[in-house]
Tab-separated table of C-alpha atoms in Angstrom:
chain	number	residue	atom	x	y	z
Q	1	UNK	CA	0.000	0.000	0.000
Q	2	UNK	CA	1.303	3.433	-0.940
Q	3	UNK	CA	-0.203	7.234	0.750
Q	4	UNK	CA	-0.131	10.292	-1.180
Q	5	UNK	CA	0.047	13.204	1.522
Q	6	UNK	CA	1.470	16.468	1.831
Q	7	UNK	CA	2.690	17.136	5.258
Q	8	UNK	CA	4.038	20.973	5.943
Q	9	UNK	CA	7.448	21.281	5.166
Q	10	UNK	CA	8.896	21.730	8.662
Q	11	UNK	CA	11.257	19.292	11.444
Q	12	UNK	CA	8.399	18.229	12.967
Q	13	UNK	CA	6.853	16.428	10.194
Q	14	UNK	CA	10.331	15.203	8.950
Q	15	UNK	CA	10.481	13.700	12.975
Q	16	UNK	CA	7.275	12.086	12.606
Q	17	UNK	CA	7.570	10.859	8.955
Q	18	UNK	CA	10.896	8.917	10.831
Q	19	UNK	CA	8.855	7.577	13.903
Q	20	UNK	CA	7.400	4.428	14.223
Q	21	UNK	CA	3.556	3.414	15.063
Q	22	UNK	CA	2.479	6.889	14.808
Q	23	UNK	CA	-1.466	7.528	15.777
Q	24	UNK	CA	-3.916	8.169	12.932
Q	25	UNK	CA	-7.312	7.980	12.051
Q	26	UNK	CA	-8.268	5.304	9.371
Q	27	UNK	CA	-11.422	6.203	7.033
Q	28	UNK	CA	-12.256	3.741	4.459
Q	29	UNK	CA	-15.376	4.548	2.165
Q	30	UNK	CA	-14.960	4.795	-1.949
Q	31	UNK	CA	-11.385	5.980	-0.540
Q	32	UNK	CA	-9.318	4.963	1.846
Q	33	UNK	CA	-8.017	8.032	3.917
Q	34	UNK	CA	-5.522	8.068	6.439
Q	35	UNK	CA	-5.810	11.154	8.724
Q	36	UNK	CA	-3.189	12.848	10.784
Q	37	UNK	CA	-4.838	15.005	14.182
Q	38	UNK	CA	-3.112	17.472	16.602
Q	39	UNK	CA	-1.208	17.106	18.306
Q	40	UNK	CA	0.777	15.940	15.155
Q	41	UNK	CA	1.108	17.816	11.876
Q	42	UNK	CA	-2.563	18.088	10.738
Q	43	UNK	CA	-2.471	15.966	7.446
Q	44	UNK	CA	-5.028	14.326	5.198
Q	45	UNK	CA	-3.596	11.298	2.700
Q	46	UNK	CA	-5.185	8.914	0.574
Q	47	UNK	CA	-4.059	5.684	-0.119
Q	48	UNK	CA	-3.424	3.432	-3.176
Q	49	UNK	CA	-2.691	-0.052	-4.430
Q	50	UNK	CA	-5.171	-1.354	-1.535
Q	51	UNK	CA	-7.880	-4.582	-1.534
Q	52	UNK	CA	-10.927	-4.283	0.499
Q	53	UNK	CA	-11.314	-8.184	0.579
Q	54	UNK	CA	-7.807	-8.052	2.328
Q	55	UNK	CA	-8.972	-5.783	4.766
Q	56	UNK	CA	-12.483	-7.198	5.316
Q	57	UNK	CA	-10.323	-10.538	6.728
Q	58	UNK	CA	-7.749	-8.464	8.980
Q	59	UNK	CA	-10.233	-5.934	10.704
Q	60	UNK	CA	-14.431	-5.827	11.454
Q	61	UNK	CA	-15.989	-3.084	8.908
Q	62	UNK	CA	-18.435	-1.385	10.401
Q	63	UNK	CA	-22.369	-0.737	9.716
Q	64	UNK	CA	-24.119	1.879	8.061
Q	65	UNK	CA	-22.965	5.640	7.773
Q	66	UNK	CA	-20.215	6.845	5.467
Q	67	UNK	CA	-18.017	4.769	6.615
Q	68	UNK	CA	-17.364	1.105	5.982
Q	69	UNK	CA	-14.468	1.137	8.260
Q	70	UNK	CA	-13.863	4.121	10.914
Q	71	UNK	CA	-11.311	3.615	13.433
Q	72	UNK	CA	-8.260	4.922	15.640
Q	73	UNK	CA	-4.500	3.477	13.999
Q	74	UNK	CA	-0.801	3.393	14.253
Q	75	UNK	CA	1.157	3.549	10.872
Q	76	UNK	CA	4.712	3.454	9.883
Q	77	UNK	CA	5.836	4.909	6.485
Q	78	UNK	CA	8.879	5.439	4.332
Q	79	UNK	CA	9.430	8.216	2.250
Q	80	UNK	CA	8.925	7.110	-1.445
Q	81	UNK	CA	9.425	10.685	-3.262
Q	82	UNK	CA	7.671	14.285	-2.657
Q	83	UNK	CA	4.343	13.311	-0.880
Q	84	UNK	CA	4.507	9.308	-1.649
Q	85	UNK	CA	5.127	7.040	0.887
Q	86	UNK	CA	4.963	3.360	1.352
Q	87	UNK	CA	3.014	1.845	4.185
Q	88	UNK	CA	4.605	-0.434	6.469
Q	89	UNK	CA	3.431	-1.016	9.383
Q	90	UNK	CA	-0.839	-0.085	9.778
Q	91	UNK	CA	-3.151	-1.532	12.918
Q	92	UNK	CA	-6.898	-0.350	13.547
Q	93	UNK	CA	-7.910	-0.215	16.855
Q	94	UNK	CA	-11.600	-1.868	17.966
Q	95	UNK	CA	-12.675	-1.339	21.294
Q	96	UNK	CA	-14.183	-4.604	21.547
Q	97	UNK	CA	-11.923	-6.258	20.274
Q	98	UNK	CA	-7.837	-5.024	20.050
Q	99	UNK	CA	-5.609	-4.068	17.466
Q	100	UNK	CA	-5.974	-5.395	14.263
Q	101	UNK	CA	-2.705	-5.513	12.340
Q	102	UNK	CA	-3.116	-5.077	8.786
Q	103	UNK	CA	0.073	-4.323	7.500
Q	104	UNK	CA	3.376	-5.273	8.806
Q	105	UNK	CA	6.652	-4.884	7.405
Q	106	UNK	CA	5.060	-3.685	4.197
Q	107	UNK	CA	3.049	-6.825	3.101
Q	108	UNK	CA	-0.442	-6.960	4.303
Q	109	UNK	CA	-0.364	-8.868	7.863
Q	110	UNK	CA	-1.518	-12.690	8.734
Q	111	UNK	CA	-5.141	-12.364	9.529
Q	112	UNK	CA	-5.910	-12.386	13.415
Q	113	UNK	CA	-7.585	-15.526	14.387
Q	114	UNK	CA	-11.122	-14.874	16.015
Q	115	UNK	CA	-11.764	-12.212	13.974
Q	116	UNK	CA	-15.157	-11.892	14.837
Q	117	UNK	CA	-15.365	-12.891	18.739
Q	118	UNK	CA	-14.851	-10.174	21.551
Q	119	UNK	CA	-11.500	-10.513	23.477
């Protein structure tokens, strides 16, 4: 998976870009949006190459509103070129039921057993 996001061009955002498991917020509709809140650099990115069937086994989509799939995240990314970036490391958070890991070390992640039973 790749993200296409312009971050301002200041340290901070060069110290995050280099950080692992930084928190996000993961919107997945037609798009799949990965959104960056204060207290970090305030950054909107969409990203590309992904498979919602993938996803659908690695994390719980949710029902109705705009959203298929809402929810709180860690990422890690490496700088591709200007404003690309390659994802690799992305977990969704689900209150009832953990992290859900679905990238790691750029290759979408094993799917978590139990999928659909509360922890």
């Amino acid at each position: 998976m790749k993200l296409r996001i312009s971050f301002p061009d200041n340290f901070i955002s060069e110290m995050t870009i280099d950080q692992k498991f930084v928190p996000c917020l993961c919107k997945i509709s037609r798009d799949f949006e990965i959104e960056f809140r204060a207290p970090l650099q305030e950054a909107v990115g969409i990203v590309s190459e992904w498979d919602i069937k993938l996803i659908n086994e690695r994390a719980p989509a949710g029902m109705g509103g705009k959203y298929t799939y809402y929810a709180d995240g860690e990422i890690s990314i490496e700088r591709i070129s200007d404003d690309m970036y390659r994802i690799l490391d992305l977990k969704m958070f689900y209150p009832a039921s953990g992290w859900r890991p679905l990238i790691k070390d750029g290759d979408y992640a094993v799917p978590k057993e139990g999928l659909w039973e509360m922890e």
